Coordinates of C-alpha atoms and ligand atoms in Angstrom, one line a residue:
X158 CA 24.6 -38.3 27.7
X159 CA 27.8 -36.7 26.1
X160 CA 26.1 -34.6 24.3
X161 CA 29.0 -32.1 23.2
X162 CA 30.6 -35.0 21.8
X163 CA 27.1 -36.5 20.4
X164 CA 26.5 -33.4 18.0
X165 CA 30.4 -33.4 17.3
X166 CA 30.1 -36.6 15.4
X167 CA 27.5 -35.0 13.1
X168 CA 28.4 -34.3 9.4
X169 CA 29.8 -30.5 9.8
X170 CA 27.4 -29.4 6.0
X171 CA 24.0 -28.5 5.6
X172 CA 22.1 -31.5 5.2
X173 CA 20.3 -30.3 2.2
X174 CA 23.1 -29.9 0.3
X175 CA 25.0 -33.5 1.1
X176 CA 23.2 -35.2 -1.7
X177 CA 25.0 -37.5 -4.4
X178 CA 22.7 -35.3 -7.2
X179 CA 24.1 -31.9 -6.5
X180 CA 24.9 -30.5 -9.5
X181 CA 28.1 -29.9 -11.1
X182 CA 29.9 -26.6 -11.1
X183 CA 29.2 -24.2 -13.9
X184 CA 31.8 -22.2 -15.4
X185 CA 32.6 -18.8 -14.7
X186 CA 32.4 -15.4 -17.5
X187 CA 35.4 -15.2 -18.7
X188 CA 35.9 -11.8 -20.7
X189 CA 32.6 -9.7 -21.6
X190 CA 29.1 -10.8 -21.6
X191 CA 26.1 -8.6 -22.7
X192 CA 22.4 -9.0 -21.6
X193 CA 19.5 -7.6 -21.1
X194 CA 18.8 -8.4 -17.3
X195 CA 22.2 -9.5 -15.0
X196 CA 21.0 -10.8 -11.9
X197 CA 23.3 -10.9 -9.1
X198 CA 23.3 -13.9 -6.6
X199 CA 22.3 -17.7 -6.9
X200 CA 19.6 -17.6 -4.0
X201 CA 16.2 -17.8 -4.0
X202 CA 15.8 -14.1 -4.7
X203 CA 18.0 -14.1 -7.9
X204 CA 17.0 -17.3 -9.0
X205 CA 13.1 -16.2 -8.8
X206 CA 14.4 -12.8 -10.5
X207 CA 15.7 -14.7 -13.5
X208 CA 13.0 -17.0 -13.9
X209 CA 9.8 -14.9 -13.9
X210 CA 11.9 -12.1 -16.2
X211 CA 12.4 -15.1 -18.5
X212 CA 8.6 -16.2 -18.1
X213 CA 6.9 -12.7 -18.6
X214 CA 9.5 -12.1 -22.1
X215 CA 11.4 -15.1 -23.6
X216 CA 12.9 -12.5 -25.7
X217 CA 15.0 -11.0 -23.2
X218 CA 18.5 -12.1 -22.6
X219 CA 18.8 -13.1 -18.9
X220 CA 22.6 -13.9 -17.3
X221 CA 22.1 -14.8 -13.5
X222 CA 26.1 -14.9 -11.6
X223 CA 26.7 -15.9 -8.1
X224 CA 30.5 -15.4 -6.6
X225 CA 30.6 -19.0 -5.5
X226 CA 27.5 -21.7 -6.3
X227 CA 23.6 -21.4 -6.6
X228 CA 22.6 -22.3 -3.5
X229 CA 25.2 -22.6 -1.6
X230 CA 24.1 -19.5 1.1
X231 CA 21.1 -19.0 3.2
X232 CA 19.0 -20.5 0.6
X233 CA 20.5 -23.8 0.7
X234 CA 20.9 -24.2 4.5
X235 CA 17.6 -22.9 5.7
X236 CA 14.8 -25.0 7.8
X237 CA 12.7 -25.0 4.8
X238 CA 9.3 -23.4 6.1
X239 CA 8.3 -21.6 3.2
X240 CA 5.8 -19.1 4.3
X241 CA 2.6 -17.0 3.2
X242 CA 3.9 -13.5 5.6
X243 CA 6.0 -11.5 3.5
X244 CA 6.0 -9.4 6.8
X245 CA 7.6 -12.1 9.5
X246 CA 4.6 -13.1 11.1
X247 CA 1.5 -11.2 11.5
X248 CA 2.2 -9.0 14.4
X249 CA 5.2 -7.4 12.8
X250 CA 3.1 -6.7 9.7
X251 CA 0.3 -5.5 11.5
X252 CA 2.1 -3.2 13.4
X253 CA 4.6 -1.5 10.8
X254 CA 2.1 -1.8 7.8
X255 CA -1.2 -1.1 9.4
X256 CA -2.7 0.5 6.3
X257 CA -2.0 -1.8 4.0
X258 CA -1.5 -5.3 6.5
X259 CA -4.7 -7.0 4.5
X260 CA -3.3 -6.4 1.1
X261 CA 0.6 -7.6 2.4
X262 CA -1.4 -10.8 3.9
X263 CA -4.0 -11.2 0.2
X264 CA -0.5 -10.6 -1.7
X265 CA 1.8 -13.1 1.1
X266 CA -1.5 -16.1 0.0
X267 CA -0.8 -15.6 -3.5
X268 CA 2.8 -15.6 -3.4
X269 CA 2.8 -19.3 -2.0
X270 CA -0.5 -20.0 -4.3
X271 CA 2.4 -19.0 -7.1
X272 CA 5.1 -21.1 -5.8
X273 CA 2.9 -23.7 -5.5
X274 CA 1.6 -24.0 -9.1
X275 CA 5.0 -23.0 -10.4
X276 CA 6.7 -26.1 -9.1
X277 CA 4.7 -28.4 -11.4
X278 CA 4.6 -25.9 -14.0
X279 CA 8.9 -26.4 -14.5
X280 CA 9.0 -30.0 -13.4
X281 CA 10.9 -28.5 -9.9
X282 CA 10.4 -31.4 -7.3
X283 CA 11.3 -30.4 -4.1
X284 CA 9.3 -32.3 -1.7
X285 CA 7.1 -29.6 -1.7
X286 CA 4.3 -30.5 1.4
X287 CA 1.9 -27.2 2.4
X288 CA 1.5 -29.2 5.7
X289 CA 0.6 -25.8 7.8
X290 CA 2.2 -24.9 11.3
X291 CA 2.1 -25.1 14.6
X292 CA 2.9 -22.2 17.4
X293 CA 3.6 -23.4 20.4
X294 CA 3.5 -21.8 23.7
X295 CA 6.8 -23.9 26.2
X296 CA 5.9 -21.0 29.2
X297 CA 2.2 -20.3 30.7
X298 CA 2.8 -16.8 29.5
X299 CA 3.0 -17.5 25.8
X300 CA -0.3 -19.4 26.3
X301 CA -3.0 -15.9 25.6
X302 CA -1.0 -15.0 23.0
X303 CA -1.7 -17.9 21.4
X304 CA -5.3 -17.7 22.2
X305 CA -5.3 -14.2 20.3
X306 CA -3.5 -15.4 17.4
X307 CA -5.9 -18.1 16.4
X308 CA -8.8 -15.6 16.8
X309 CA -7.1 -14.5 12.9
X310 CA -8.9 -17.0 10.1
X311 CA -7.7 -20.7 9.6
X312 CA -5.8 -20.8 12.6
X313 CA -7.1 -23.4 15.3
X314 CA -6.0 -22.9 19.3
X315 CA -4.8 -26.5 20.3
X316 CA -4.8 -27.0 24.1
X317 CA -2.3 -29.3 26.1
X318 CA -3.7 -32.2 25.5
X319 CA -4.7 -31.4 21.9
X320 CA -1.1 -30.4 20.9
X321 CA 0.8 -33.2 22.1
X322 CA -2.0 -35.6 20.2
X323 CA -0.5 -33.9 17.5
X324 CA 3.1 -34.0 18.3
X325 CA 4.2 -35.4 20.8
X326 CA 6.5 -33.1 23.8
X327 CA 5.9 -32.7 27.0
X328 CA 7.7 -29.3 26.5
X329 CA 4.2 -28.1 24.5
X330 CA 1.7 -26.3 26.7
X331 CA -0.9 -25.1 23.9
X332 CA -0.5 -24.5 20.4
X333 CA -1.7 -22.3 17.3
X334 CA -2.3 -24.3 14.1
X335 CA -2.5 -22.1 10.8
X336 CA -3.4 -25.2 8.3
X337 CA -2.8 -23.4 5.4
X338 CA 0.0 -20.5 5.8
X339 CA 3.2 -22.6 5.3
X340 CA 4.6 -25.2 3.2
X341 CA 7.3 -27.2 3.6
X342 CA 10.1 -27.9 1.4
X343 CA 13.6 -29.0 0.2
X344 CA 15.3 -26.0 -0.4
X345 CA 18.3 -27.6 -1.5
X346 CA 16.5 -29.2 -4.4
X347 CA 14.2 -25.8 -4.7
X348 CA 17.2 -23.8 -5.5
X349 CA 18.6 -26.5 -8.0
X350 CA 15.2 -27.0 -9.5
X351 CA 14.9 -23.3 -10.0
X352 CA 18.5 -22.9 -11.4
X353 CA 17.9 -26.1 -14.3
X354 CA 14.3 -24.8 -15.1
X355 CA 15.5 -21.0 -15.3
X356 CA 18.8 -22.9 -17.8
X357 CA 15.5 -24.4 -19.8
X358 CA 14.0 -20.9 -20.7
X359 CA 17.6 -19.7 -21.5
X360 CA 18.5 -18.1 -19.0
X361 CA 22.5 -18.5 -19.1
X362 CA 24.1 -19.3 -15.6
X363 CA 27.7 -18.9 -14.1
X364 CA 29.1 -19.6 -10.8
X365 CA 32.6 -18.8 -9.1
X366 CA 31.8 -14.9 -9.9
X367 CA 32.3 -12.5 -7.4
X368 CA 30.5 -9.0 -8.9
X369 CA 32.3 -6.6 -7.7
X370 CA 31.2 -3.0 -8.8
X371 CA 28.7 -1.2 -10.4
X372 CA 29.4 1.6 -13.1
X373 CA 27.2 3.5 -15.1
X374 CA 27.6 2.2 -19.3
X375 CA 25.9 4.4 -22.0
X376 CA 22.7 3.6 -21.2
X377 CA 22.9 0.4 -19.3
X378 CA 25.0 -0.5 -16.2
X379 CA 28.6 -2.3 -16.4
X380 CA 29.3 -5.2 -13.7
X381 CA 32.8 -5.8 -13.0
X382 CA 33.0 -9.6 -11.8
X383 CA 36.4 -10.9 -11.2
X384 CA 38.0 -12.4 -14.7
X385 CA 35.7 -9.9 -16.9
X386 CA 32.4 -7.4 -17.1
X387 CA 29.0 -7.5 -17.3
X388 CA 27.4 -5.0 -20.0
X389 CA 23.7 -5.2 -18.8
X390 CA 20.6 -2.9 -20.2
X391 CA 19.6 -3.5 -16.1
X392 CA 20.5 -5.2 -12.9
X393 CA 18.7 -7.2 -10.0
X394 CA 20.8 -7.5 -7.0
X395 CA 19.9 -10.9 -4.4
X396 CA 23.1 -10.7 -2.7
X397 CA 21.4 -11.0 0.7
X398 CA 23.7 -10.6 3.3
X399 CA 26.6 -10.3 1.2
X400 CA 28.5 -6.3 0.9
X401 CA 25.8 -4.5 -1.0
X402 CA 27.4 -3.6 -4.3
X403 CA 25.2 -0.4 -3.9
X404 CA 27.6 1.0 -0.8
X405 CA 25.0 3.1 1.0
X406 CA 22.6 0.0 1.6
X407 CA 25.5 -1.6 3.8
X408 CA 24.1 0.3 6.9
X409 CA 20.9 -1.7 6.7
X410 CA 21.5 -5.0 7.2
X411 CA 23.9 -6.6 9.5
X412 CA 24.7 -10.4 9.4
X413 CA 23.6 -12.8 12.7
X414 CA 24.2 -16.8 12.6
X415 CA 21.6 -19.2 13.4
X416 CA 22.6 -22.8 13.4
X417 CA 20.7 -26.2 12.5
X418 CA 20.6 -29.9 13.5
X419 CA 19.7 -32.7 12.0
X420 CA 18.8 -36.2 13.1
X421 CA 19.2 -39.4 12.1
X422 CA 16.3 -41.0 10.1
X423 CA 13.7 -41.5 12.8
X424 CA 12.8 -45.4 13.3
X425 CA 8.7 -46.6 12.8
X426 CA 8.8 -47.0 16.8
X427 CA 10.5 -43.5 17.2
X428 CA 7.8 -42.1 14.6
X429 CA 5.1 -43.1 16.5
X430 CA 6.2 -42.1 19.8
X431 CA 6.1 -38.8 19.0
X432 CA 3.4 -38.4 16.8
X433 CA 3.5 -35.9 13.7
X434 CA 1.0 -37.4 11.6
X435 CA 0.5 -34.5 9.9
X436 CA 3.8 -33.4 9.4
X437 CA 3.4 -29.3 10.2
X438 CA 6.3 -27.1 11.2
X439 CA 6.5 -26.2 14.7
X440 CA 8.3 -23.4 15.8
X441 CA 7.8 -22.2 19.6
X442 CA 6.7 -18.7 20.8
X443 CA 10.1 -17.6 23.3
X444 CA 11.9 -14.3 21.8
X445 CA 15.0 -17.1 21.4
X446 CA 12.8 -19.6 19.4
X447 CA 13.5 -23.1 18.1
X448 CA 12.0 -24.2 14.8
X449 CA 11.7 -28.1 13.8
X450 CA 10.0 -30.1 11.2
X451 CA 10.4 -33.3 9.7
X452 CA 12.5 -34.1 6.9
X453 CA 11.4 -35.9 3.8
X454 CA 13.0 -38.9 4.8
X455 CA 11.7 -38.8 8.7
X456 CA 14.7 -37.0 10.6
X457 CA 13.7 -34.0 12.8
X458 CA 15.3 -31.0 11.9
X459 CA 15.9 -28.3 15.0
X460 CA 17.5 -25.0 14.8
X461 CA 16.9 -21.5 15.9
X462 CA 17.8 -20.3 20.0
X463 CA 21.3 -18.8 19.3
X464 CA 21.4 -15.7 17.2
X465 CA 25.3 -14.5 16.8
X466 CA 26.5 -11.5 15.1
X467 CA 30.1 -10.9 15.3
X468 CA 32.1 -7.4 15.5
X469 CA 32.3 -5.9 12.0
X470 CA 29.2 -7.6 10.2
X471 CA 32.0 -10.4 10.3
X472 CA 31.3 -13.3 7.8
X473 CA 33.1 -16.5 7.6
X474 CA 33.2 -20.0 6.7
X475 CA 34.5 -20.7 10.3
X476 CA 31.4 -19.1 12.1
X477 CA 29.2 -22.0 10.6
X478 CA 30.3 -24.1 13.2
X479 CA 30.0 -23.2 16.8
X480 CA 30.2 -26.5 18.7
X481 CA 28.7 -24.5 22.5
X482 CA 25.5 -23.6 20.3
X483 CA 24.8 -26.9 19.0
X484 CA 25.3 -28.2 22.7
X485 CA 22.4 -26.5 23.6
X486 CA 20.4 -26.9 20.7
X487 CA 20.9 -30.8 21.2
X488 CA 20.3 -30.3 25.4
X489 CA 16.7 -28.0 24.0
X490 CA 16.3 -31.2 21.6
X491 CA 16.0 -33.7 24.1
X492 CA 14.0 -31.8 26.4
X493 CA 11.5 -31.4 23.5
X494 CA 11.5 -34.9 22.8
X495 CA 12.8 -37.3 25.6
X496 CA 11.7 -40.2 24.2
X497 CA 14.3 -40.0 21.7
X498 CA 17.2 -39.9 24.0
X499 CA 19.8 -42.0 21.9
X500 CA 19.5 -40.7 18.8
X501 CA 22.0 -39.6 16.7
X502 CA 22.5 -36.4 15.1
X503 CA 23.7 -36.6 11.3
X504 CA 24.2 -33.0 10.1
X505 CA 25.2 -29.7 11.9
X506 CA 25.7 -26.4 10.4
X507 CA 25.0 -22.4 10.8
X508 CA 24.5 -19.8 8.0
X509 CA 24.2 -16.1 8.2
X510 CA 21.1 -14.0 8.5
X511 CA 20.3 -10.6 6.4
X512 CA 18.6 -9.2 9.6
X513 CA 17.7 -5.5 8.9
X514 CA 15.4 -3.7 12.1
X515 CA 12.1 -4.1 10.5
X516 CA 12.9 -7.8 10.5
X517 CA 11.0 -8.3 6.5
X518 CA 12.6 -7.1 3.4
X519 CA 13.3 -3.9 1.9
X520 CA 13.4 -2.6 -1.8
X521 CA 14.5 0.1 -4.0
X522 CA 16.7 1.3 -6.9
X523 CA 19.7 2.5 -7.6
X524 CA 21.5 4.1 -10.9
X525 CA 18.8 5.9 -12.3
X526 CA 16.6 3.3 -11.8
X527 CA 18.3 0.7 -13.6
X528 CA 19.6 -1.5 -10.6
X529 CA 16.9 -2.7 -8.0
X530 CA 17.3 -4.7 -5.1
X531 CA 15.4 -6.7 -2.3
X532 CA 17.4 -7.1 0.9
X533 CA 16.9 -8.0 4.4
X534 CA 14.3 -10.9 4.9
X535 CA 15.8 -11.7 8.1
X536 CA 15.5 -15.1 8.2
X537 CA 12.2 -15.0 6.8
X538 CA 12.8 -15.2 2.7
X539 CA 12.4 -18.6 1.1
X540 CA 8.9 -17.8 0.3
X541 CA 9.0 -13.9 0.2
X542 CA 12.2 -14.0 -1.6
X543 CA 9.4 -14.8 -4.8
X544 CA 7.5 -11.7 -3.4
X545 CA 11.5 -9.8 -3.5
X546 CA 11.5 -11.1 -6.9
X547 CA 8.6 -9.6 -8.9
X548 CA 8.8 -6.0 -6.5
X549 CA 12.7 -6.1 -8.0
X550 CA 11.1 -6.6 -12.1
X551 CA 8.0 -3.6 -11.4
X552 CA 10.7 -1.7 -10.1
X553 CA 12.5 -2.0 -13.0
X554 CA 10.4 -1.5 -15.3
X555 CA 9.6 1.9 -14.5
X556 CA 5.8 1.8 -14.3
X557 CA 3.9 2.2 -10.8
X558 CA 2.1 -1.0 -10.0
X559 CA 0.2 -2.6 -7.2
X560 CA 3.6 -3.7 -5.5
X561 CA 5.6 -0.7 -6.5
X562 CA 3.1 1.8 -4.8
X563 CA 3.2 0.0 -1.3
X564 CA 4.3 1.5 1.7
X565 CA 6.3 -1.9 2.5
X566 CA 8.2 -1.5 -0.7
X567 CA 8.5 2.6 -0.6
X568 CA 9.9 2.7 3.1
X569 CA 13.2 1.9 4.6
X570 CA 14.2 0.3 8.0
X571 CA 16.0 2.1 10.8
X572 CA 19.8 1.8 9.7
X573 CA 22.2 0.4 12.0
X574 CA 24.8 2.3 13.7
X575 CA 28.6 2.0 12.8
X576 CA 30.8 -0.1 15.1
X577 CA 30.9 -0.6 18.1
X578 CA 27.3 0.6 18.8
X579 CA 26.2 -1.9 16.0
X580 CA 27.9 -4.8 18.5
X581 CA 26.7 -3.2 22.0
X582 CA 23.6 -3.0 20.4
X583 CA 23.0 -6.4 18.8
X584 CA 24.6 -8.2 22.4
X585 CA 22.1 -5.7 24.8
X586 CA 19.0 -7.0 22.6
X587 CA 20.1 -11.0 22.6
X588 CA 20.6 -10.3 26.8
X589 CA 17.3 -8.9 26.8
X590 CA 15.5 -11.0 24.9
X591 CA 16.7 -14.2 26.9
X592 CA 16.0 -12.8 30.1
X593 CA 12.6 -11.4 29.3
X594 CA 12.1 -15.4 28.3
X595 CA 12.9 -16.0 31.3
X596 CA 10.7 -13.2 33.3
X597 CA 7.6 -14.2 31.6
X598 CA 7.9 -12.0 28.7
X599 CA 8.4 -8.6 30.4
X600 CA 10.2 -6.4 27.8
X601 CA 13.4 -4.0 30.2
X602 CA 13.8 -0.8 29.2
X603 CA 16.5 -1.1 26.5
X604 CA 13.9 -3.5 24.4
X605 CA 10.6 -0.8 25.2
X606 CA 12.9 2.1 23.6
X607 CA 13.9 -0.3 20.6
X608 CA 10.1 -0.8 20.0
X609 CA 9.6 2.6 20.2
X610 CA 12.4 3.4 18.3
X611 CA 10.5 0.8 15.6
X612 CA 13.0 -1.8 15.9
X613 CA 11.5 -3.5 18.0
X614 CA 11.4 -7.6 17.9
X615 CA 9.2 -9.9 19.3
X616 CA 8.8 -13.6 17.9
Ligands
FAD68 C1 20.1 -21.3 9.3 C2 19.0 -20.6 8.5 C3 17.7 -21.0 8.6 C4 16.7 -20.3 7.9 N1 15.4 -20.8 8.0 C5 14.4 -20.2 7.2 C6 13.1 -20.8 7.1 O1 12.9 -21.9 7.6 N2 12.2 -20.1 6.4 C7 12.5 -19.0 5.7 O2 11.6 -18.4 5.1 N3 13.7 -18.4 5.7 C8 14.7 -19.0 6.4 N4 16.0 -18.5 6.4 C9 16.3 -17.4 5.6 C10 16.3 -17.7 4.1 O3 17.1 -18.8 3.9 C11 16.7 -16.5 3.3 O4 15.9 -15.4 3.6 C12 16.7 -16.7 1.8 O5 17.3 -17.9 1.4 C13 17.4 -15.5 1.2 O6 17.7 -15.8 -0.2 P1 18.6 -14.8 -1.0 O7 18.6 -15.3 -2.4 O8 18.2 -13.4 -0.8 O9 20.0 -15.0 -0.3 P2 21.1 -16.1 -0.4 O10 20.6 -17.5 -0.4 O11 22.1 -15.8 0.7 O12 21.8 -15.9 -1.8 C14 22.7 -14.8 -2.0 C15 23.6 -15.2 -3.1 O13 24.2 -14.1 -3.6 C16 25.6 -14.4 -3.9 N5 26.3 -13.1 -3.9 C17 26.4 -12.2 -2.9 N6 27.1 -11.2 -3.3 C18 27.6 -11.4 -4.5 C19 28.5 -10.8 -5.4 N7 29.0 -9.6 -5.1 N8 28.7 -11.4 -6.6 C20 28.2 -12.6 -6.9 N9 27.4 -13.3 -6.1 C21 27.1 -12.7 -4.9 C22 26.0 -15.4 -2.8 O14 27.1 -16.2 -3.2 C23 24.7 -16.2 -2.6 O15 24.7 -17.4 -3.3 C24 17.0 -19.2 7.1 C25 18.3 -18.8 7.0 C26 19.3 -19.4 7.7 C27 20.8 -19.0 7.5

C-alpha cells in the first residue's frame, strides 16, 4: 500500500470543522466598545468564560473577540475526549498536587457533571457520548502499569482477550477501562453551540480581531484590537498558545504540533470486525501515544505519536500539514487495525499545543488584578478548559474561594529557557522519550533530571 500517497488524498482541514452548518463570519469592532467583562479568544476557555459570567449575572455586559473565528484553533481540531483530570491523567496530579490530588479529582467529576447538564440546559448538541476510556498497554512493559491504574475506583483491568472483545487490534495487549471519566464529543459543534447560546444571554461576539495590548484605563483596562479599543471594567485572557498579551507569561508555554487522521465512514462489515460496541476512547500507554475514537458518523479518528515544536515557539498555517507524520500515523493505523487495510482516509490536519512543563494549566492575574488568565492545558483542555473558566471569574472577582485558594491555581510551572536551549531541549526529550518506548520504558539520564527538575513527562 501507497500509503504516503493514501493520506495525501485526504481533505487537508480538520474534520470537525468541514461541515455545510458552520456558521457565518461575525463582524469585527470597529471603533470603541465598552463592557463590563472582554474576553479574549474564541476557544473553549473564552467561550466558557463568557457564558458562565453571563449565567452567574445577566446584568453584566460581556464582549468575547477572537483575532480570527470561534473555533477555529485547538478547540476546533482536537480528538474530542473531553475529560474529568484537570491534572492530565492521574499520575501527573498525584504527583505535583499530592495535598490536594482528591479535591482536583472531586472538582475534575463535577466539572464534566457541569458540562454535562449544561449542554441540555442551552440546547448545545454536540454529540455529546460519556462513553468512558480505554488505556491500552501495545508493549508487555506497559502491562503493570495498567494493573496499578485500575486498582483507582471505576476503572476495570481488561486482559488480552478481554480488550480485543472490546475493540478489536491485535496491537492491544491489556487494557484499563475508566467507564465514567471521559466523554466524547463534537468539538466543532461544542464551540459553535457555546458561541450561539453565549449570543442568546447577550453576550455580544466579534471575530477577525487580533487584541493586541493591554493598558491600564481609569479604573478598568483598555484593549487595543486592530481597527479600534476595548474599554473593559476587566479582562479574561484564553488565548492559549497564542503571544500572551501579558509579556512575562510567554516563557511558560511553548507551542508543539500534533496531527490527526480521519477515516472514511466505516462500512457495517468493517464495524463489526473490529468491534467498539461501546464506543470508548482509546488512547495507548507509549510516552509517543496514539489516541483514537469513533466519530459520530462511524469513522475512526487517530492522532497523537509525533509531537513537533519548531525553533522560535514558531506558529503557522503551513506546520498543520506535515505529510512524513501522517505517513506514520497511517503505517501505526493499520498495524492497529489490519483488517481495515483499504480504507480510505478523508481528513488530515495538525494544530498547535499550549504545552507548559507541568503539562495541566496554570492561572493568575495581571494589572492589579483586573486581567486573569488560564494557560497551558497541554493538550489536555477541552473539558478543563470549563475548570480554566470559572478559576479565571473567582480570580477576578477578588474574593478567596475554593478554587482560588488551591495550590494548582497558586503555583506556576517551570519556565522554559530562551532559544536555543528551548529547541535542544524540546528535541532531547522527544529522542528520549521514543527510545525509552523502545527500551521497555527505561527513563536516560536527561529524562530522570527533567523529573527531578519537575518537568518531568510520562503518558
Ligand atoms: C490536534 C489536537 C488534539 C487535541 N486533542 C485533545 C483531546 O482529545 N482532549 C483534550 O482535552 N484536549 C485536546 N487538545 C487540546 C485542546 O484542544 C485545548 O486544550 C483546548 O481546545 C484549548 O482551548 P483554548 O480556548 O484555551 O484555546 P484555543 O482553542 O486555541 O483558542 C484560543 C483562541 O484565542 C484566539 N486568540 C489568541 N490570541 C488572541 C489575540 N491576541 N486576540 C484575539 N484572539 C486571540 C485564537 O484565535 C483562538 O481562537 C488537542 C489539541 C490539538 C491541537
Amino acid at each position: 500500500m501507497d500509503l504516503a500517497r493514501l493520506v495525501l488524498a485526504a481533505e487537508p482541514r480538520p474534520f470537525w470543522l468541514d461541515r455545510p452548518d458552520a456558521p457565518p463570519v461575525r463582524a469585527p469592532v470597529r471603533g470603541e466598545v465598552a463592557c463590563d467583562l472582554a474576553v479574549i479568544g474564541g476557544g473553549f476557555s473564552g467561550l466558557w468564560t463568557a457564558l458562565l459570567a453571563k449565567e452567574a449575572d445577566p446584568q453584566r455586559s460581556v464582549v468575547l473577540v477572537d483575532g480570527r473565528q470561534v473555533g477555529w484553533a485547538a478547540s476546533g481540531r482536537n480528538g474530542g475526549f473531553c475529560e474529568a483530570s484537570l491534572t492530565h491523567g492521574t499520575a501527573n496530579g498525584r504527583e505535583r498536587f499530592p495535598a490536594e490530588f482528591g479535591t482536583l479529582q472531586r472538582l475534575g467529576v463535577e466539572n464534566l457533571d457541569a458540562i454535562e447538564a449544561a449542554l441540555p440546559r442551552h440546547g448545545i448538541d454536540c454529540d455529546f457520548e460519556r462513553t468512558g476510556s480505554i488505556a491500552v498497554a501495545t508493549s508487555e512493559y506497559q502491562v503493570d502499569g495498567l494493573r496499578e491504574f485500575a486498582a483507582d475506583d471505576g476503572v476495570t483491568f481488561l486482559d488480552a482477550a478481554a480488550v480485543r472483545a472490546e475493540v478489536n487490534s491485535p496491537a492491544y495487549l491489556a487494557g484499563a477501562w475508566d467507564k465514567t471519566s471521559t466523554a466524547l464529543l463534537h468539538p466543532g459543534r461544542l464551540a459553535w453551540g457555546l458561541a450561539a447560546a453565549c449570543e442568546r444571554l447577550g453576550v455580544r461576539i466579534f471575530e477577525g480581531t487580533p487584541a493586541t495590548a493591554l493598558a491600564g484605563d481609569g479604573s478598568g483596562v483598555a484593549v487595543r484590537v486592530r481597527d479600534g479599543v476595548l474599554r473593559a471594567g476587566q479582562v479574561a485572557l484564553g488565548t492559549s498558545v497564542f503571544p500572551a498579551l501579558v509579556r512575562r507569561l510567554r516563557p511558560y508555554t511553548v507551542p508543539v504540533y500534533d496531527y490527526v487522521l480521519v477515516t472514511e465512514p466505516l462500512s457495517a462489515a468493517q464495524r463489526a470486525a473490529v468491534g467498539w460496541q461501546n464506543r470508548q476512547g482509546i488512547w495507548d500507554t507509549g510516552n509517543q501515544f496514539h489516541y483514537c475514537r469513533l466519530t459520530p458518523d462511524n469513522r475512526i479518528l487517530w492522532g497523537g505519536f509525533d509531537a513537533i515544536y519548531h525553533f522560535g515557539r514558531g506558529l503557522s498555517a503551513a506546520y498543520d500539514q506535515r505529510p512524513e507524520t501522517f505517513t506514520t500515523l497511517a503505517e501505526h493505523f493499520f498495524a492497529t487495525f489490519p483488517q481495515l487495510e483499504g480504507i480510505g482516509f478523508s481528513h488530515r490536519w495538525g494544530g498547535a499545543i499550549d504545552t507548559c512543563s507541568r503539562f495541566c494549566a496554570f492561572f493568575g492575574t495581571a494589572h492589579r488584578g483586573r486581567v486573569a488568565y488560564a494557560l497551558g492545558y497541554t493538550g489536555l483542555g477541552v473539558g478543563a478548559s470549563r475548570f480554566g473558566a470559572r478559576v479565571m471569574l473567582d480570580l477576578l472577582s477578588g474574593q478567596p474561594t475554593e478554587l482560588t485558594q488551591l495550590a494548582m491555581v497558586r503555583s506556576k510551572p517551570v519556565p522554559f529557557p530562551p532559544e536555543p536551549l528551548a529547541y535542544l531541549g524540546v528535541q532531547a526529550t522527544r529522542w528520549s522519550l521514543a527510545r525509552a518506548d523502545r527500551r521497555g520504558g527505561r527513563r536516560n539520564l536527561w529524562l530522570r533530571a527533567l523529573d527531578a527538575a519537575g518537568m518531568g513527562f510520562d503518558s
